[in-house]
mmCIF file of C-alpha atoms in Angstrom:
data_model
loop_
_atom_site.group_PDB
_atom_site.id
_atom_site.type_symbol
_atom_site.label_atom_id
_atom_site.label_comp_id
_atom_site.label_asym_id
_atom_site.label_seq_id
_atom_site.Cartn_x
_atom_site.Cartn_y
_atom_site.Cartn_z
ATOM 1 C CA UNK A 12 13.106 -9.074 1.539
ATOM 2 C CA UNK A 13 10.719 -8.033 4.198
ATOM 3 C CA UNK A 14 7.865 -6.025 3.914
ATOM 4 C CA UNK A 15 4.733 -4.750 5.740
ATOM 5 C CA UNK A 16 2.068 -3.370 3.889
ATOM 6 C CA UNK A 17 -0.673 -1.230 5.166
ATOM 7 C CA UNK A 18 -3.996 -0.721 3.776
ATOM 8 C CA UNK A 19 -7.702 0.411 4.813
ATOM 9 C CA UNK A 20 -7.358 3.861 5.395
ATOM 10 C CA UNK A 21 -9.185 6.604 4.115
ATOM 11 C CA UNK A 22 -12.015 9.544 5.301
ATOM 12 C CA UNK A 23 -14.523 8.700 7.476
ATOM 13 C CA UNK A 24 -17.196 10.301 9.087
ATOM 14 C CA UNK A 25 -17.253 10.540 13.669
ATOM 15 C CA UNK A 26 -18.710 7.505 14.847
ATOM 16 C CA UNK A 27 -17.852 5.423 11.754
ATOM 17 C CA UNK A 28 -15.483 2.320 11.046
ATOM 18 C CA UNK A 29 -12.586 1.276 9.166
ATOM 19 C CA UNK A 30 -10.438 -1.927 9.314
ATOM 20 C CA UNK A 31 -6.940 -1.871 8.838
ATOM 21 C CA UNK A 32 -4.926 -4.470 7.216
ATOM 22 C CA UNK A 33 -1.087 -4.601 7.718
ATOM 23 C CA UNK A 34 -0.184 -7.706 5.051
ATOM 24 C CA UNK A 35 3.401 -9.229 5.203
ATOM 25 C CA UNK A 36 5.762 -10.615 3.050
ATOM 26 C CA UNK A 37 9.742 -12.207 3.825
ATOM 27 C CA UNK A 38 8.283 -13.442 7.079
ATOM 28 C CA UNK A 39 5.430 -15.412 9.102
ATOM 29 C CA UNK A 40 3.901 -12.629 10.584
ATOM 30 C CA UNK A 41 2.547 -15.660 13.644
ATOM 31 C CA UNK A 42 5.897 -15.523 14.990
ATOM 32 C CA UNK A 43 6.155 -11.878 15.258
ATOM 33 C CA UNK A 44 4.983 -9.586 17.955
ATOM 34 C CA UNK A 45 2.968 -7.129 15.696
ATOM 35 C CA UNK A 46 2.264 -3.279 16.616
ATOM 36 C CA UNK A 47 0.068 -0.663 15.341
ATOM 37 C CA UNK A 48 1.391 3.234 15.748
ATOM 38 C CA UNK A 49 -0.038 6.125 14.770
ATOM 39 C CA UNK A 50 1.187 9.569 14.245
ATOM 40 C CA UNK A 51 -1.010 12.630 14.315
ATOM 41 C CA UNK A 52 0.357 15.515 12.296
ATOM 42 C CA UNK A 53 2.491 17.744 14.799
ATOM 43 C CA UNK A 54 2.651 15.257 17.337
ATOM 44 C CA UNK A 55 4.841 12.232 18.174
ATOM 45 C CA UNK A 56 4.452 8.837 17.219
ATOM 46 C CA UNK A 57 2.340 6.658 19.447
ATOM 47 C CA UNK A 58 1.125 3.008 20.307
ATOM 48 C CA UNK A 59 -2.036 1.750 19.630
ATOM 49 C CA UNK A 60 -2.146 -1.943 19.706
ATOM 50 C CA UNK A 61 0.261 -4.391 20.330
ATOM 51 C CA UNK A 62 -0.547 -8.350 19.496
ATOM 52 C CA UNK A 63 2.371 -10.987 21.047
ATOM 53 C CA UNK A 64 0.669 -13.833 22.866
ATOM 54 C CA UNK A 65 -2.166 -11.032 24.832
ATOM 55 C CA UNK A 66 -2.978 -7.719 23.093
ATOM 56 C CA UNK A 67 -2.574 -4.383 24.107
ATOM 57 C CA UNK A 68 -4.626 -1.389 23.772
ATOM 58 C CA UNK A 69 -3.851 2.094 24.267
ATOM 59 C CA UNK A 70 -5.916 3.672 26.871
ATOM 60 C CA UNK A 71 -7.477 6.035 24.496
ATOM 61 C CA UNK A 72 -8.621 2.908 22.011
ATOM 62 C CA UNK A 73 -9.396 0.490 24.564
ATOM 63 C CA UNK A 74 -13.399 -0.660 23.784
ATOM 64 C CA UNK A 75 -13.276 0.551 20.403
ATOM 65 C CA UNK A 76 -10.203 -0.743 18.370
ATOM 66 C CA UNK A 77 -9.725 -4.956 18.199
ATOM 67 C CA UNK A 78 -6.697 -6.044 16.870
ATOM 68 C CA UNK A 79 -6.607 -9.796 15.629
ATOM 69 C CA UNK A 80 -4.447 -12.229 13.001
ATOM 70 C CA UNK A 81 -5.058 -13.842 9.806
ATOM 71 C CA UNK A 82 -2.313 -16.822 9.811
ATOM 72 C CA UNK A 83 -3.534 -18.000 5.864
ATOM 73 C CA UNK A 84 -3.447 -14.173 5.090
ATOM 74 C CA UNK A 85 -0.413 -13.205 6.610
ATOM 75 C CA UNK A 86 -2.213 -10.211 7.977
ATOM 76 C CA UNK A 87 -2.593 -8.296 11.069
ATOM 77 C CA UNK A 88 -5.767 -6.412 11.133
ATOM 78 C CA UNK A 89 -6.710 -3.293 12.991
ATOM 79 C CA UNK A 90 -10.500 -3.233 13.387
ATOM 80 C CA UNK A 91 -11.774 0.305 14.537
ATOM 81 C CA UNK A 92 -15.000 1.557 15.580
ATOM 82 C CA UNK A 93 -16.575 4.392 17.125
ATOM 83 C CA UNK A 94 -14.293 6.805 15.357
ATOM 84 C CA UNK A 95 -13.536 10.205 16.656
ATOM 85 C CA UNK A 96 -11.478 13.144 15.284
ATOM 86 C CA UNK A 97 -8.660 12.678 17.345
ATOM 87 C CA UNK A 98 -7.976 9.434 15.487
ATOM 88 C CA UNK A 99 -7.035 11.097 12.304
ATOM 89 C CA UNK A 100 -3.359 10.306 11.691
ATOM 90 C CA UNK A 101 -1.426 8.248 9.626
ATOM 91 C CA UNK A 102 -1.065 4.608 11.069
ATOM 92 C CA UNK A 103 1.757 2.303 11.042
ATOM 93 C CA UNK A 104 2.204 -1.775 11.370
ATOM 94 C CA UNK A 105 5.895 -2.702 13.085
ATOM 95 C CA UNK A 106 6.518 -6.401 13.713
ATOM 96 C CA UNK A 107 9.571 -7.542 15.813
ATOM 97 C CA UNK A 108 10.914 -11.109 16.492
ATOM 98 C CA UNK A 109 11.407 -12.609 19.854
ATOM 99 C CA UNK A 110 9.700 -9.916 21.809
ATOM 100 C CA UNK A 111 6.571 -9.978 24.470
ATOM 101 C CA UNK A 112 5.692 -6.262 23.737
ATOM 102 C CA UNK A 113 6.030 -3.473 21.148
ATOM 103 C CA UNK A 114 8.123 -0.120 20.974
ATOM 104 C CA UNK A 115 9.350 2.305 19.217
ATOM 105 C CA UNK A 116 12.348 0.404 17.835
ATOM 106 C CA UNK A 117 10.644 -2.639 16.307
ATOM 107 C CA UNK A 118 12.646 -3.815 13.579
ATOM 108 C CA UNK A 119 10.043 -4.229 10.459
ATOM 109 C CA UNK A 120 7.811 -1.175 9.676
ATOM 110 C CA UNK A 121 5.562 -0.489 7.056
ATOM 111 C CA UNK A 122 4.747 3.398 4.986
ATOM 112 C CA UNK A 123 1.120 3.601 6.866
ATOM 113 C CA UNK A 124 -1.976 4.323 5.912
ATOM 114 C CA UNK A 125 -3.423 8.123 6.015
ATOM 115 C CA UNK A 126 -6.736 7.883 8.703
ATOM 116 C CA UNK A 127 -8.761 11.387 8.768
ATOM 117 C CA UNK A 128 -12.188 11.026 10.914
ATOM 118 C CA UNK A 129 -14.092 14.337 9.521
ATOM 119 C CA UNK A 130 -17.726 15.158 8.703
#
Protein backbone atom coordinates (compact mmCIF):
# COMPACT_ATOMS: atom_id res chain seq x y z
CA UNK A 1 0.00 0.00 0.00
CA UNK A 2 1.22 3.41 -0.88
CA UNK A 3 1.53 6.22 1.19
CA UNK A 4 2.92 9.79 1.43
CA UNK A 5 3.33 11.30 4.59
CA UNK A 6 3.73 14.92 5.31
CA UNK A 7 5.28 16.50 8.19
CA UNK A 8 7.02 19.93 9.34
CA UNK A 9 4.33 22.19 9.47
CA UNK A 10 3.27 24.36 12.06
CA UNK A 11 3.13 28.48 13.08
CA UNK A 12 5.74 30.53 12.24
CA UNK A 13 6.56 33.93 12.52
CA UNK A 14 7.17 36.42 8.71
CA UNK A 15 10.56 35.96 7.71
CA UNK A 16 11.04 32.58 9.45
CA UNK A 17 11.69 28.87 8.20
CA UNK A 18 10.27 25.55 8.18
CA UNK A 19 11.28 22.34 6.29
CA UNK A 20 8.88 20.07 5.04
CA UNK A 21 9.24 16.42 4.85
CA UNK A 22 6.92 14.32 2.56
CA UNK A 23 8.20 10.49 3.68
CA UNK A 24 7.02 7.49 1.49
CA UNK A 25 6.16 4.13 1.87
CA UNK A 26 4.89 1.17 -1.05
CA UNK A 27 7.29 2.89 -3.40
CA UNK A 28 10.94 4.36 -4.20
CA UNK A 29 10.11 7.76 -4.09
CA UNK A 30 13.74 8.19 -6.74
CA UNK A 31 11.69 6.98 -9.45
CA UNK A 32 8.86 9.25 -8.96
CA UNK A 33 8.36 12.75 -10.16
CA UNK A 34 7.48 14.35 -6.72
CA UNK A 35 5.23 17.65 -6.28
CA UNK A 36 4.50 19.96 -3.55
CA UNK A 37 0.82 21.84 -3.63
CA UNK A 38 -0.56 24.01 -1.45
CA UNK A 39 -4.00 25.19 -0.80
CA UNK A 40 -4.83 28.45 0.89
CA UNK A 41 -8.19 28.44 2.61
CA UNK A 42 -10.82 29.84 -0.02
CA UNK A 43 -8.66 29.46 -2.82
CA UNK A 44 -7.70 26.68 -5.27
CA UNK A 45 -5.08 24.29 -5.05
CA UNK A 46 -1.73 25.29 -6.43
CA UNK A 47 1.91 24.15 -7.42
CA UNK A 48 4.79 24.88 -5.63
CA UNK A 49 7.61 22.66 -6.49
CA UNK A 50 7.97 20.01 -8.73
CA UNK A 51 11.29 17.57 -8.54
CA UNK A 52 11.61 14.97 -11.86
CA UNK A 53 15.13 15.10 -13.24
CA UNK A 54 15.22 19.53 -12.91
CA UNK A 55 13.00 21.22 -10.29
CA UNK A 56 10.43 23.59 -10.58
CA UNK A 57 9.48 26.52 -8.62
CA UNK A 58 6.48 28.51 -8.61
CA UNK A 59 7.08 32.04 -9.47
CA UNK A 60 5.94 33.25 -6.17
CA UNK A 61 8.60 30.71 -4.24
CA UNK A 62 11.32 30.93 -6.59
CA UNK A 63 14.64 32.18 -4.28
CA UNK A 64 13.11 31.17 -1.19
CA UNK A 65 11.74 27.51 -1.23
CA UNK A 66 14.52 24.49 -2.28
CA UNK A 67 13.14 21.34 -2.85
CA UNK A 68 15.67 18.30 -2.70
CA UNK A 69 15.64 14.17 -2.06
CA UNK A 70 16.70 11.90 0.57
CA UNK A 71 17.13 8.41 -1.43
CA UNK A 72 18.15 6.40 2.23
CA UNK A 73 15.12 8.37 3.72
CA UNK A 74 12.69 7.95 1.21
CA UNK A 75 11.86 11.59 1.59
CA UNK A 76 11.19 14.57 -0.41
CA UNK A 77 11.87 17.67 1.49
CA UNK A 78 10.47 21.13 1.08
CA UNK A 79 12.96 23.61 2.56
CA UNK A 80 11.35 27.17 3.01
CA UNK A 81 12.69 30.39 3.95
CA UNK A 82 11.86 33.88 4.05
CA UNK A 83 8.30 33.16 5.01
CA UNK A 84 5.50 35.51 4.33
CA UNK A 85 1.75 35.45 5.18
CA UNK A 86 0.61 34.53 1.98
CA UNK A 87 2.26 31.15 2.49
CA UNK A 88 -0.11 30.04 5.12
CA UNK A 89 -2.01 27.06 3.70
CA UNK A 90 -2.08 23.58 4.06
CA UNK A 91 0.63 21.80 1.83
CA UNK A 92 0.50 18.66 -0.03
CA UNK A 93 3.29 16.00 -1.46
CA UNK A 94 1.86 14.09 -4.88
CA UNK A 95 4.30 11.71 -6.57
CA UNK A 96 3.51 10.24 -10.07
CA UNK A 97 5.40 7.54 -12.10
CA UNK A 98 6.75 8.00 -15.53
CA UNK A 99 6.18 11.69 -15.76
CA UNK A 100 8.70 14.84 -16.53
CA UNK A 101 6.39 17.33 -14.64
CA UNK A 102 3.67 17.59 -11.97
CA UNK A 103 -0.20 18.37 -12.05
CA UNK A 104 -3.09 18.29 -10.59
CA UNK A 105 -3.85 14.62 -11.28
CA UNK A 106 -0.74 12.95 -9.87
CA UNK A 107 -1.62 9.65 -8.78
CA UNK A 108 -0.13 9.35 -4.99
CA UNK A 109 -1.08 12.20 -2.56
CA UNK A 110 -0.56 12.65 0.89
CA UNK A 111 -3.26 14.53 3.93
CA UNK A 112 -0.74 17.75 4.12
CA UNK A 113 0.58 19.56 6.57
CA UNK A 114 -1.28 22.86 8.05
CA UNK A 115 1.49 26.02 7.29
CA UNK A 116 0.22 29.46 9.01
CA UNK A 117 3.06 32.34 8.74
CA UNK A 118 1.61 34.85 11.59
CA UNK A 119 3.23 37.10 14.21
Amino acid sequence: QVQLVESGGGLVQPGGSLRLSCAASGLILDYYTVGWFRQAPGKEREGVSCISGSKYYADSVKGRFTISRDSAKNTVYLQMNSLKPEDTAVYYCAADFGVTTCYAGMDYWGKGTLVTVSS
